[in-house]
Coordinates of C-alpha atoms and ligand atoms in Angstrom, one line a residue:
M931 CA 13.1 6.3 -4.4
P932 CA 9.7 7.7 -5.3
Q933 CA 6.6 6.3 -3.5
K934 CA 4.7 4.1 -5.9
M935 CA 1.0 4.3 -5.9
L936 CA -1.8 2.6 -7.7
V937 CA -5.1 4.6 -8.1
T938 CA -8.4 3.2 -9.3
Y939 CA -11.8 4.7 -10.0
A940 CA -15.1 2.6 -9.7
L941 CA -15.7 0.6 -12.8
P942 CA -18.6 2.0 -14.8
Y943 CA -21.3 -0.5 -15.7
A944 CA -21.3 -1.7 -19.3
N945 CA -24.9 -1.3 -20.1
G946 CA -24.8 2.2 -21.5
S947 CA -22.8 5.4 -22.2
L948 CA -21.1 7.5 -19.6
H949 CA -22.9 10.6 -18.3
L950 CA -22.0 13.6 -16.3
G951 CA -22.6 11.7 -13.1
H952 CA -19.7 9.3 -13.9
L953 CA -17.5 12.2 -14.8
V954 CA -17.6 13.8 -11.3
G955 CA -15.6 10.9 -9.9
M956 CA -13.5 10.3 -12.9
I957 CA -12.4 13.9 -13.1
Q958 CA -11.9 14.1 -9.3
T959 CA -9.6 11.0 -9.5
D960 CA -7.9 12.3 -12.7
I961 CA -7.0 15.7 -11.2
W962 CA -5.6 13.9 -8.1
V963 CA -3.6 11.5 -10.3
R964 CA -2.3 14.2 -12.6
F965 CA -1.1 16.2 -9.5
Q966 CA 0.7 13.1 -8.2
K967 CA 2.3 12.5 -11.6
M968 CA 3.7 16.0 -11.6
Q969 CA 5.6 15.4 -8.3
P970 CA 9.1 14.0 -8.2
E971 CA 8.4 12.0 -5.0
T972 CA 5.6 9.9 -6.3
Q973 CA 5.2 7.4 -9.2
C974 CA 1.5 6.9 -9.9
L975 CA -0.5 4.5 -12.0
F976 CA -4.2 5.0 -12.7
I977 CA -6.3 2.1 -13.8
C978 CA -10.0 1.4 -14.5
G979 CA -12.2 -0.6 -16.7
C980 CA -15.9 -1.5 -17.3
D981 CA -18.0 -3.8 -15.2
G982 CA -19.4 -6.3 -17.6
H983 CA -21.5 -8.9 -15.8
G984 CA -25.0 -9.3 -14.3
T985 CA -28.7 -9.5 -15.2
P986 CA -29.1 -5.9 -16.6
I987 CA -26.4 -6.6 -19.2
M988 CA -27.9 -9.9 -20.2
I989 CA -31.4 -8.2 -20.6
Q990 CA -29.9 -5.2 -22.5
A991 CA -28.1 -7.5 -24.9
E992 CA -31.3 -9.5 -25.4
K993 CA -33.2 -6.3 -26.2
L994 CA -30.6 -5.3 -28.7
N995 CA -30.5 -8.8 -30.1
I996 CA -26.7 -9.1 -29.8
S997 CA -24.5 -11.2 -27.5
P998 CA -23.5 -9.7 -24.1
E999 CA -19.9 -10.0 -25.2
K1000 CA -20.6 -7.8 -28.2
L1001 CA -22.5 -5.3 -26.1
I1002 CA -19.7 -4.9 -23.5
D1003 CA -17.1 -4.6 -26.2
E1004 CA -19.0 -1.8 -27.9
V1005 CA -19.8 0.0 -24.6
K1006 CA -16.2 -0.3 -23.4
E1007 CA -14.9 1.2 -26.7
N1008 CA -17.3 4.2 -26.3
Q1009 CA -16.5 4.7 -22.7
E1010 CA -12.8 4.7 -23.4
R1011 CA -13.2 7.3 -26.2
D1012 CA -15.3 9.5 -23.9
L1013 CA -12.8 9.3 -21.1
K1014 CA -9.9 10.1 -23.4
D1015 CA -11.8 13.1 -24.8
F1016 CA -12.3 14.4 -21.2
W1017 CA -8.5 14.1 -20.8
I1018 CA -8.8 11.2 -18.2
D1019 CA -5.2 10.0 -18.1
L1020 CA -5.7 6.3 -17.6
D1021 CA -2.8 3.9 -17.8
N1022 CA -5.3 1.1 -18.6
Y1023 CA -9.0 0.6 -19.2
Y1024 CA -10.0 -3.0 -19.2
T1025 CA -13.0 -5.2 -18.6
T1026 CA -14.2 -7.6 -15.9
H1027 CA -15.3 -10.1 -18.6
S1028 CA -11.7 -11.2 -19.3
K1029 CA -9.4 -14.2 -18.9
E1030 CA -7.3 -12.3 -16.3
N1031 CA -10.4 -11.7 -14.2
H1032 CA -11.7 -15.2 -14.5
T1033 CA -8.4 -16.6 -13.2
L1034 CA -8.4 -14.1 -10.3
V1035 CA -12.0 -14.9 -9.4
E1036 CA -11.2 -18.6 -9.1
T1037 CA -8.1 -17.8 -7.1
F1038 CA -10.1 -15.7 -4.6
Y1039 CA -12.9 -18.4 -4.4
E1040 CA -10.5 -21.3 -3.8
R1041 CA -8.5 -19.5 -1.1
H1042 CA -11.7 -18.5 0.7
L1043 CA -13.2 -22.0 0.3
K1044 CA -10.0 -23.5 1.9
K1045 CA -10.3 -21.1 4.8
G1046 CA -13.9 -22.1 5.4
N1047 CA -15.3 -18.7 4.5
I1048 CA -17.8 -20.0 2.0
S1049 CA -21.1 -21.6 3.0
K1050 CA -24.1 -23.0 1.1
H1051 CA -27.8 -23.0 1.9
T1052 CA -31.2 -22.8 0.3
I1053 CA -33.1 -19.6 0.1
K1054 CA -36.5 -18.5 -1.3
Q1055 CA -36.6 -15.9 -4.0
A1056 CA -39.0 -14.3 -6.5
Y1057 CA -39.1 -16.2 -9.7
D1058 CA -40.6 -15.3 -13.1
P1059 CA -42.5 -18.4 -14.3
E1060 CA -42.7 -17.2 -17.9
K1061 CA -39.1 -16.0 -18.3
N1062 CA -38.0 -19.0 -16.2
M1063 CA -35.6 -16.9 -14.2
F1064 CA -35.1 -15.6 -10.7
L1065 CA -35.9 -11.9 -10.5
P1066 CA -33.7 -9.3 -8.9
D1067 CA -35.7 -6.7 -7.0
R1068 CA -35.4 -4.1 -9.7
Y1069 CA -37.4 -6.2 -12.1
I1070 CA -40.4 -6.4 -9.8
K1071 CA -43.1 -3.7 -9.7
G1072 CA -46.5 -3.5 -8.2
E1073 CA -48.9 -1.3 -6.1
C1074 CA -47.6 0.6 -3.1
P1075 CA -48.8 -1.2 0.1
R1076 CA -49.4 2.2 1.7
C1077 CA -51.0 4.5 -0.8
G1078 CA -51.8 2.1 -3.6
A1079 CA -49.9 3.9 -6.3
K1080 CA -49.4 1.7 -9.4
D1081 CA -46.1 0.7 -11.0
Q1082 CA -43.8 1.1 -8.0
Y1083 CA -40.5 -0.6 -7.5
G1084 CA -40.0 -3.3 -4.9
D1085 CA -38.2 -1.2 -2.3
S1086 CA -39.9 2.2 -2.1
C1087 CA -42.8 4.3 -3.4
E1088 CA -42.0 7.3 -5.6
V1089 CA -45.4 8.8 -4.8
C1090 CA -45.7 8.6 -1.0
G1091 CA -42.1 7.8 -0.1
A1092 CA -42.9 4.6 1.8
T1093 CA -40.2 2.0 2.1
Y1094 CA -41.0 -1.7 2.2
A1095 CA -39.9 -5.2 1.2
P1096 CA -40.6 -6.4 -2.4
T1097 CA -42.9 -9.1 -0.9
E1098 CA -45.2 -6.4 0.5
L1099 CA -46.1 -5.0 -3.0
K1100 CA -49.7 -5.6 -3.9
N1101 CA -50.4 -7.3 -7.3
P1102 CA -46.7 -7.6 -8.1
Y1103 CA -45.5 -8.3 -11.6
S1104 CA -42.3 -9.0 -13.4
T1105 CA -41.2 -6.1 -15.6
L1106 CA -39.7 -8.6 -18.0
S1107 CA -42.8 -10.7 -18.8
G1108 CA -45.7 -9.1 -16.9
A1109 CA -46.2 -12.4 -15.1
K1110 CA -46.9 -12.6 -11.4
P1111 CA -43.7 -13.7 -9.6
I1112 CA -43.8 -16.9 -7.6
E1113 CA -41.5 -17.9 -4.8
K1114 CA -39.0 -20.6 -5.6
E1115 CA -36.2 -22.2 -3.7
S1116 CA -32.6 -22.5 -4.7
E1117 CA -29.3 -23.3 -3.2
H1118 CA -26.9 -20.3 -2.9
Y1119 CA -23.2 -19.7 -1.9
F1120 CA -22.4 -17.2 0.8
F1121 CA -19.3 -15.4 1.9
K1122 CA -18.9 -15.2 5.7
L1123 CA -18.2 -11.5 6.0
Q1124 CA -18.6 -11.7 9.7
N1125 CA -15.4 -13.7 10.0
Y1126 CA -13.6 -10.5 9.1
T1127 CA -15.2 -8.1 11.6
D1128 CA -12.1 -7.6 13.8
L1129 CA -9.7 -7.3 10.8
L1130 CA -11.9 -4.8 9.2
K1131 CA -12.1 -2.7 12.4
Q1132 CA -8.4 -2.7 12.6
W1133 CA -8.0 -1.7 9.0
M1134 CA -10.6 1.1 9.4
H1135 CA -8.6 2.6 12.2
K1136 CA -5.2 2.3 10.5
Q1137 CA -6.3 4.0 7.3
T1138 CA -6.9 7.6 6.4
L1139 CA -10.6 7.2 5.7
Q1140 CA -13.1 10.1 5.6
S1141 CA -14.9 10.8 8.8
Q1142 CA -18.2 10.1 7.1
V1143 CA -17.0 6.7 6.0
I1144 CA -15.8 5.8 9.5
H1145 CA -19.2 6.9 10.9
K1146 CA -21.0 4.6 8.3
L1147 CA -18.7 1.7 9.1
D1148 CA -19.4 2.1 12.8
E1149 CA -23.1 1.9 12.1
W1150 CA -22.6 -1.3 10.0
F1151 CA -20.4 -2.9 12.7
E1152 CA -23.0 -2.0 15.3
M1153 CA -25.7 -3.8 13.2
G1154 CA -23.4 -6.8 12.9
L1155 CA -21.8 -8.1 9.7
R1156 CA -23.7 -10.9 8.0
E1157 CA -22.9 -13.5 5.3
W1158 CA -23.2 -12.3 1.8
D1159 CA -24.9 -14.1 -1.1
I1160 CA -22.3 -14.4 -3.9
S1161 CA -24.1 -16.7 -6.3
R1162 CA -26.8 -16.3 -8.9
D1163 CA -28.8 -18.9 -10.9
A1164 CA -28.8 -19.3 -14.6
P1165 CA -29.7 -17.6 -16.9
Y1166 CA -27.0 -15.1 -15.9
F1167 CA -24.1 -13.4 -17.6
G1168 CA -20.9 -13.9 -15.5
F1169 CA -18.4 -16.5 -14.5
N1170 CA -19.5 -20.0 -13.6
I1171 CA -18.9 -21.2 -10.0
P1172 CA -16.3 -24.0 -10.2
G1173 CA -18.1 -27.4 -10.2
E1174 CA -21.5 -25.9 -11.1
S1175 CA -23.1 -25.6 -14.5
H1176 CA -26.1 -23.5 -13.6
K1177 CA -24.7 -21.2 -11.0
Y1178 CA -22.6 -18.1 -11.4
F1179 CA -20.7 -15.7 -9.3
Y1180 CA -22.7 -12.6 -8.5
V1181 CA -21.5 -9.5 -10.4
W1182 CA -20.4 -7.8 -7.2
F1183 CA -18.1 -10.7 -6.3
D1184 CA -16.0 -10.4 -9.4
A1185 CA -16.3 -6.6 -10.1
P1186 CA -13.7 -5.3 -7.7
M1187 CA -11.3 -8.0 -8.8
G1188 CA -11.5 -6.2 -12.1
Y1189 CA -9.1 -3.6 -10.7
M1190 CA -6.5 -6.3 -10.3
A1191 CA -7.4 -7.7 -13.8
S1192 CA -6.8 -4.3 -15.3
F1193 CA -3.4 -4.2 -13.6
V1194 CA -2.5 -7.7 -14.8
N1195 CA -3.5 -6.7 -18.3
L1196 CA -1.4 -3.6 -18.1
Q1197 CA 1.6 -5.8 -17.2
K1198 CA 1.6 -7.1 -20.8
R1199 CA 2.7 -3.7 -22.0
R1200 CA 4.7 -2.8 -18.8
S1201 CA 7.1 -5.6 -18.0
D1202 CA 8.6 -3.4 -15.2
L1203 CA 5.4 -3.8 -13.1
D1204 CA 5.6 -6.5 -10.5
F1205 CA 2.2 -8.0 -9.3
D1206 CA 3.3 -8.8 -5.8
A1207 CA 4.9 -5.5 -5.2
Y1208 CA 1.5 -3.8 -5.8
W1209 CA -0.9 -6.5 -4.6
G1210 CA 1.0 -8.8 -2.3
K1211 CA 0.3 -8.9 1.4
E1212 CA 3.6 -7.2 2.2
S1213 CA 3.2 -4.5 -0.4
T1214 CA 4.7 -1.2 0.6
F1215 CA 3.1 0.7 -2.3
D1216 CA -0.1 2.6 -1.9
L1217 CA -3.5 1.6 -3.2
Y1218 CA -6.0 4.5 -3.4
Q1219 CA -9.6 3.7 -4.5
F1220 CA -12.0 6.5 -5.5
I1221 CA -15.7 5.6 -5.6
G1222 CA -19.2 7.1 -5.4
K1223 CA -21.0 7.0 -2.1
D1224 CA -23.5 4.4 -3.2
I1225 CA -21.0 1.6 -3.4
M1226 CA -19.3 2.3 0.0
Y1227 CA -20.5 -1.0 1.5
F1228 CA -18.9 -3.1 -1.2
H1229 CA -15.6 -1.2 -1.1
T1230 CA -15.1 -0.8 2.6
L1231 CA -16.4 -4.2 3.8
F1232 CA -16.6 -6.9 1.2
W1233 CA -13.6 -5.9 -0.9
P1234 CA -11.1 -5.4 1.9
A1235 CA -12.3 -8.7 3.5
L1236 CA -12.0 -10.6 0.2
L1237 CA -8.5 -9.2 -0.3
Q1238 CA -7.4 -10.0 3.3
G1239 CA -8.6 -13.5 3.3
A1240 CA -7.2 -14.3 -0.1
N1241 CA -3.7 -13.2 1.1
F1242 CA -3.6 -9.9 -0.8
R1243 CA -2.9 -6.4 0.5
M1244 CA -5.8 -4.1 1.6
P1245 CA -6.4 -0.6 0.2
T1246 CA -4.5 2.3 1.7
A1247 CA -7.6 4.4 1.5
V1248 CA -11.0 4.5 -0.1
F1249 CA -12.2 8.0 -1.1
C1250 CA -15.9 8.6 -1.6
H1251 CA -17.6 11.4 -3.5
G1252 CA -21.2 12.6 -3.6
F1253 CA -23.7 12.6 -6.4
L1254 CA -24.2 15.2 -9.1
T1255 CA -27.3 17.4 -9.4
V1256 CA -28.0 19.7 -12.4
D1257 CA -29.5 23.1 -11.8
G1258 CA -30.3 22.0 -8.2
Q1259 CA -32.2 18.8 -9.1
K1260 CA -31.5 15.1 -9.8
M1261 CA -30.6 14.6 -13.4
S1262 CA -33.8 14.3 -15.4
K1263 CA -34.3 13.2 -19.0
S1264 CA -37.5 15.3 -19.3
R1265 CA -35.8 18.5 -18.3
G1266 CA -32.8 17.9 -20.6
T1267 CA -30.4 17.7 -17.6
F1268 CA -29.5 14.0 -18.1
I1269 CA -26.4 14.7 -20.1
K1270 CA -24.3 12.0 -21.7
A1271 CA -20.5 12.6 -21.8
R1272 CA -20.7 12.6 -25.6
T1273 CA -23.5 15.1 -25.8
Y1274 CA -21.5 17.5 -23.6
L1275 CA -18.4 17.0 -25.9
N1276 CA -20.5 17.8 -28.9
H1277 CA -20.9 21.4 -27.6
L1278 CA -18.5 22.4 -24.9
N1279 CA -14.9 22.2 -24.1
P1280 CA -14.2 19.3 -21.7
E1281 CA -11.8 21.4 -19.7
Y1282 CA -14.6 23.8 -18.7
L1283 CA -16.3 20.9 -16.9
R1284 CA -13.0 19.8 -15.3
Y1285 CA -12.5 23.4 -14.1
Y1286 CA -16.0 23.9 -12.8
L1287 CA -16.0 20.6 -10.9
A1288 CA -12.6 21.5 -9.4
T1289 CA -14.1 24.8 -8.1
K1290 CA -16.7 22.7 -6.2
L1291 CA -14.9 19.5 -5.2
N1292 CA -13.7 18.9 -1.6
E1293 CA -12.7 15.9 0.5
R1294 CA -16.2 15.5 2.1
I1295 CA -19.0 13.3 0.7
E1296 CA -21.3 16.1 -0.5
D1297 CA -23.5 16.2 -3.5
L1298 CA -22.3 18.7 -6.1
D1299 CA -24.4 20.9 -8.3
I1300 CA -23.9 22.1 -11.8
S1301 CA -25.8 25.3 -12.3
F1302 CA -25.3 26.2 -15.9
E1303 CA -25.7 29.9 -15.3
D1304 CA -22.9 29.7 -12.6
F1305 CA -20.9 27.4 -14.8
M1306 CA -20.8 30.0 -17.6
Q1307 CA -19.9 32.8 -15.2
R1308 CA -17.1 30.9 -13.5
V1309 CA -15.5 29.8 -16.7
N1310 CA -15.7 33.2 -18.3
A1311 CA -14.6 35.2 -15.3
D1312 CA -11.8 32.9 -14.0
L1313 CA -10.3 31.2 -17.0
V1314 CA -10.9 33.6 -19.8
G1315 CA -11.1 36.9 -17.8
K1316 CA -8.3 36.3 -15.3
Y1317 CA -6.0 33.5 -16.2
I1318 CA -5.6 33.6 -20.0
N1319 CA -5.9 37.3 -19.9
I1320 CA -2.5 37.6 -18.3
A1321 CA -0.9 36.0 -21.3
S1322 CA -3.0 37.7 -24.0
R1323 CA -2.2 41.2 -22.6
S1324 CA 1.5 40.7 -22.3
A1325 CA 2.5 38.4 -25.1
S1326 CA 1.6 40.8 -27.9
F1327 CA 4.3 43.3 -26.8
I1328 CA 6.9 40.5 -26.7
H1329 CA 6.1 39.7 -30.3
K1330 CA 5.7 43.2 -31.6
Y1331 CA 8.7 44.9 -30.0
F1332 CA 11.1 42.2 -28.8
D1333 CA 11.2 39.6 -31.5
N1334 CA 9.6 36.9 -29.2
Q1335 CA 12.5 37.1 -26.9
L1336 CA 12.0 37.3 -23.1
S1337 CA 14.2 39.8 -21.1
K1338 CA 17.4 38.6 -19.4
A1339 CA 16.5 39.6 -15.8
L1340 CA 13.5 39.1 -13.6
L1341 CA 12.0 42.5 -12.7
E1342 CA 10.2 41.6 -9.5
P1343 CA 11.9 38.6 -7.7
E1344 CA 9.7 39.2 -4.6
L1345 CA 6.5 38.9 -6.5
F1346 CA 7.8 35.8 -8.2
K1347 CA 8.8 34.3 -4.9
T1348 CA 5.2 35.0 -3.5
F1349 CA 3.9 32.8 -6.4
V1350 CA 6.5 30.1 -5.9
D1351 CA 6.0 29.9 -2.1
K1352 CA 2.3 29.4 -2.6
S1353 CA 3.0 26.0 -4.1
A1354 CA 3.3 24.3 -0.6
S1355 CA -0.2 25.3 0.3
I1356 CA -1.7 24.6 -3.1
S1357 CA 0.0 21.1 -3.2
E1358 CA -1.4 20.4 0.3
K1359 CA -4.9 21.1 -1.0
Y1360 CA -4.5 18.9 -4.0
K1361 CA -3.1 16.1 -1.9
N1362 CA -6.0 16.3 0.5
R1363 CA -8.6 16.5 -2.3
E1364 CA -9.6 20.1 -1.3
F1365 CA -9.6 21.2 -5.0
S1366 CA -12.0 24.0 -4.4
V1367 CA -9.6 25.7 -1.9
A1368 CA -6.6 25.1 -4.3
I1369 CA -8.5 26.8 -7.1
R1370 CA -9.4 29.8 -4.8
E1371 CA -5.8 30.2 -3.9
I1372 CA -4.6 29.9 -7.6
M1373 CA -7.2 32.5 -8.7
G1374 CA -6.1 34.8 -5.9
L1375 CA -2.6 34.7 -7.5
A1376 CA -4.2 35.3 -10.9
D1377 CA -5.7 38.5 -9.4
L1378 CA -2.3 39.6 -8.2
A1379 CA -0.8 39.0 -11.6
N1380 CA -3.5 41.1 -13.3
Q1381 CA -3.1 43.9 -10.7
Y1382 CA 0.6 43.9 -11.5
V1383 CA 0.0 44.4 -15.2
D1384 CA -2.8 47.0 -14.5
A1385 CA -0.4 49.0 -12.3
K1386 CA 2.5 48.9 -14.9
K1387 CA 0.2 49.7 -17.9
P1388 CA 2.6 48.4 -20.7
W1389 CA 0.1 49.6 -23.4
A1390 CA 0.6 53.2 -22.1
S1391 CA 4.4 53.0 -21.3
I1392 CA 5.3 51.7 -24.7
K1393 CA 4.3 55.0 -26.3
D1394 CA 7.5 56.5 -24.9
P1395 CA 10.6 54.9 -26.5
Q1396 CA 12.5 55.5 -23.3
N1397 CA 10.3 52.9 -21.5
K1398 CA 11.0 50.2 -23.9
E1399 CA 13.3 48.2 -21.7
E1400 CA 10.9 48.4 -18.8
V1401 CA 7.9 47.2 -20.9
H1402 CA 10.1 44.2 -22.0
A1403 CA 10.8 43.4 -18.3
V1404 CA 7.2 43.9 -17.2
C1405 CA 5.8 41.6 -19.9
T1406 CA 8.4 39.0 -19.2
M1407 CA 7.5 39.2 -15.6
A1408 CA 3.8 38.8 -16.4
L1409 CA 4.5 35.7 -18.6
N1410 CA 6.5 34.2 -15.8
L1411 CA 3.6 34.5 -13.4
F1412 CA 1.4 33.1 -16.1
R1413 CA 3.7 30.1 -16.3
L1414 CA 3.6 29.5 -12.6
L1415 CA -0.2 29.6 -12.7
T1416 CA -0.1 27.1 -15.5
I1417 CA 1.9 24.7 -13.4
Y1418 CA -0.7 25.0 -10.6
L1419 CA -3.6 24.5 -13.0
K1420 CA -2.1 21.8 -15.0
P1421 CA -3.8 18.9 -13.1
V1422 CA -7.2 20.5 -14.0
L1423 CA -6.4 21.9 -17.4
P1424 CA -4.0 19.4 -19.0
D1425 CA -4.8 20.3 -22.6
T1426 CA -4.5 24.0 -22.1
A1427 CA -1.2 23.5 -20.3
K1428 CA 0.1 21.5 -23.2
K1429 CA -0.8 24.4 -25.6
I1430 CA 0.9 26.8 -23.2
E1431 CA 4.0 24.7 -23.1
A1432 CA 4.1 24.9 -26.9
F1433 CA 3.5 28.7 -26.8
L1434 CA 6.3 29.2 -24.2
N1435 CA 8.5 26.8 -26.2
I1436 CA 9.3 24.7 -23.1
P1437 CA 9.2 21.0 -22.2
E1438 CA 6.4 19.5 -20.1
L1439 CA 5.9 21.4 -16.9
H1440 CA 6.3 19.8 -13.5
F1441 CA 5.8 21.4 -10.0
E1442 CA 9.6 21.4 -9.6
D1443 CA 10.0 23.8 -12.5
R1444 CA 8.5 26.6 -10.5
H1445 CA 11.8 27.6 -8.9
Q1446 CA 13.5 28.6 -12.1
P1447 CA 12.1 31.7 -14.0
L1448 CA 12.0 31.6 -17.8
L1449 CA 14.4 34.3 -19.0
D1450 CA 16.4 35.2 -22.1
H1451 CA 14.3 32.6 -24.0
T1452 CA 12.4 32.7 -27.3
I1453 CA 8.7 32.0 -27.2
Q1454 CA 6.2 31.3 -29.9
I1455 CA 3.3 33.5 -31.3
F1456 CA 0.4 33.6 -28.8
T1457 CA -2.9 32.3 -30.1
P1458 CA -6.1 32.6 -28.1
L1459 CA -6.2 29.5 -25.9
L1460 CA -9.8 29.4 -24.5
K1461 CA -12.8 31.1 -25.8
R1462 CA -15.7 32.6 -23.9
L1463 CA -18.5 30.3 -23.2
E1464 CA -21.8 31.6 -24.7
K1465 CA -25.3 30.9 -23.6
T1466 CA -26.1 29.6 -27.1
D1467 CA -23.6 26.8 -26.5
I1468 CA -25.3 25.7 -23.4
D1469 CA -28.8 26.0 -25.0
A1470 CA -27.6 23.8 -27.8
L1471 CA -26.2 21.2 -25.3
K1472 CA -29.5 21.1 -23.4
K1473 CA -31.5 20.9 -26.6
E1474 CA -29.5 17.8 -27.8
A1475 CA -29.9 16.2 -24.3
L1476 CA -33.7 16.7 -24.6
Q1477 CA -33.8 15.2 -28.1
H1478 CA -31.9 12.1 -26.9
A1479 CA -34.4 11.7 -24.0
Q1480 CA -37.4 12.0 -26.5
N1481 CA -35.9 9.5 -29.0
N1482 CA -35.3 6.9 -26.3
G1483 CA -38.8 7.3 -25.0
Ligands
LIG1777 ZN1 -47.1 4.9 -1.9

């Protein structure tokens, strides 16, 4: 029986389009999932969706003069299209603003209420007296209490780097109305996270978490877990708290339940999926959750505690990744390095980004840089110059002299075996999310294959009719090595692999197919599979990114 696993990636927020920052984690997760789906011993599902609640969505919808429902429907559709075009192989993409999620949120709430994990008390918060609403910190600006710089956010100063509480800002104002915030009292609901300290510690030590995550968790445990405010006052876009007409669940309360809601929604198309088998307390299936490092607290403390207390299973592991920088700096609209997924797609092949990210990704929580100069060199040297080159320099002989037919025998079984044996190591790297090492090993094999063709020189040998049989065997050998490389690269380059399957005239490749060489078999005409990346393509991409930035102010 294959091990069943459910994989999730953090739900993108529904107030705008996806950008390259989202794609780092999406692509990381997708490569991992595609690798798993190519193994006979695992059966893997990949689900995600958009996170549709909260003040920013309400404000954004107001600005656009549409309903929040319409906003998130449109954004979801766009996000889904972008993800599909980057070959993200999701089994379902859903939304937290759904009936399924509403039911789940009430279930969680009721179960925790019964267990005495919910408390209520009154707190004071900043309030906008003109907009008549409580203000999240991000909507309050003012002068830095240290250097006096104007228009600084409520937590830190961009000019001098000081950090402080929003109440310390001088001359504070609401960014929504310009009014001076007042303090106002309101009764809030809290989840007693501290009740779960011991269980969370046990969970942390049982799981395969990254060492940096464990370190962070230790810090948080040391500081002591505190109760967590899970309610917001109207006006708010979210789910009402049962029995309250003007209070809502905080977006972060219902967002992670969106993973489950996406699963429940998928069950409508997949009647074979059993909810309890995946989510029940006794589940023996795996649950892997990939996230960005900024939301670690929610996913390694709140979420496992909410699951545990509501009688559901906890995650098998939570995998965090770092942030993206472009050309060594934070993505910036004014430099044209804040690039939306769609802007990229308008100019460059999505697989180039997948490949480039794979050459950089590892299991640690490190920020990752796209330098476009390096990007171009890697894609051209590795993919076009090494990998595809093996096919383009041998396929033409098979067509011209051998009627598209591969030879009957394998010329170099030892070399073939070297490639097959490398699978164990490459698979290990994929499994452990050490993609950059996997790629180095695969490209090492591509070098070997090219050296082989260089040494055999079919273009010279073919001139002597006596060598015809040898050229047939050499080119067949080269295409067999190319096929093995294609298996290993398929999690990263799914579309190219599909085209190669058509060229080789074979069914979908899996890792198990590596053992059997392809011989005495008719292939199709070779057509160029990937084109060189030119500087003009990258310039055009940056130009469009800059135009978007200017148009949006
Ligand atoms: Zn300052």
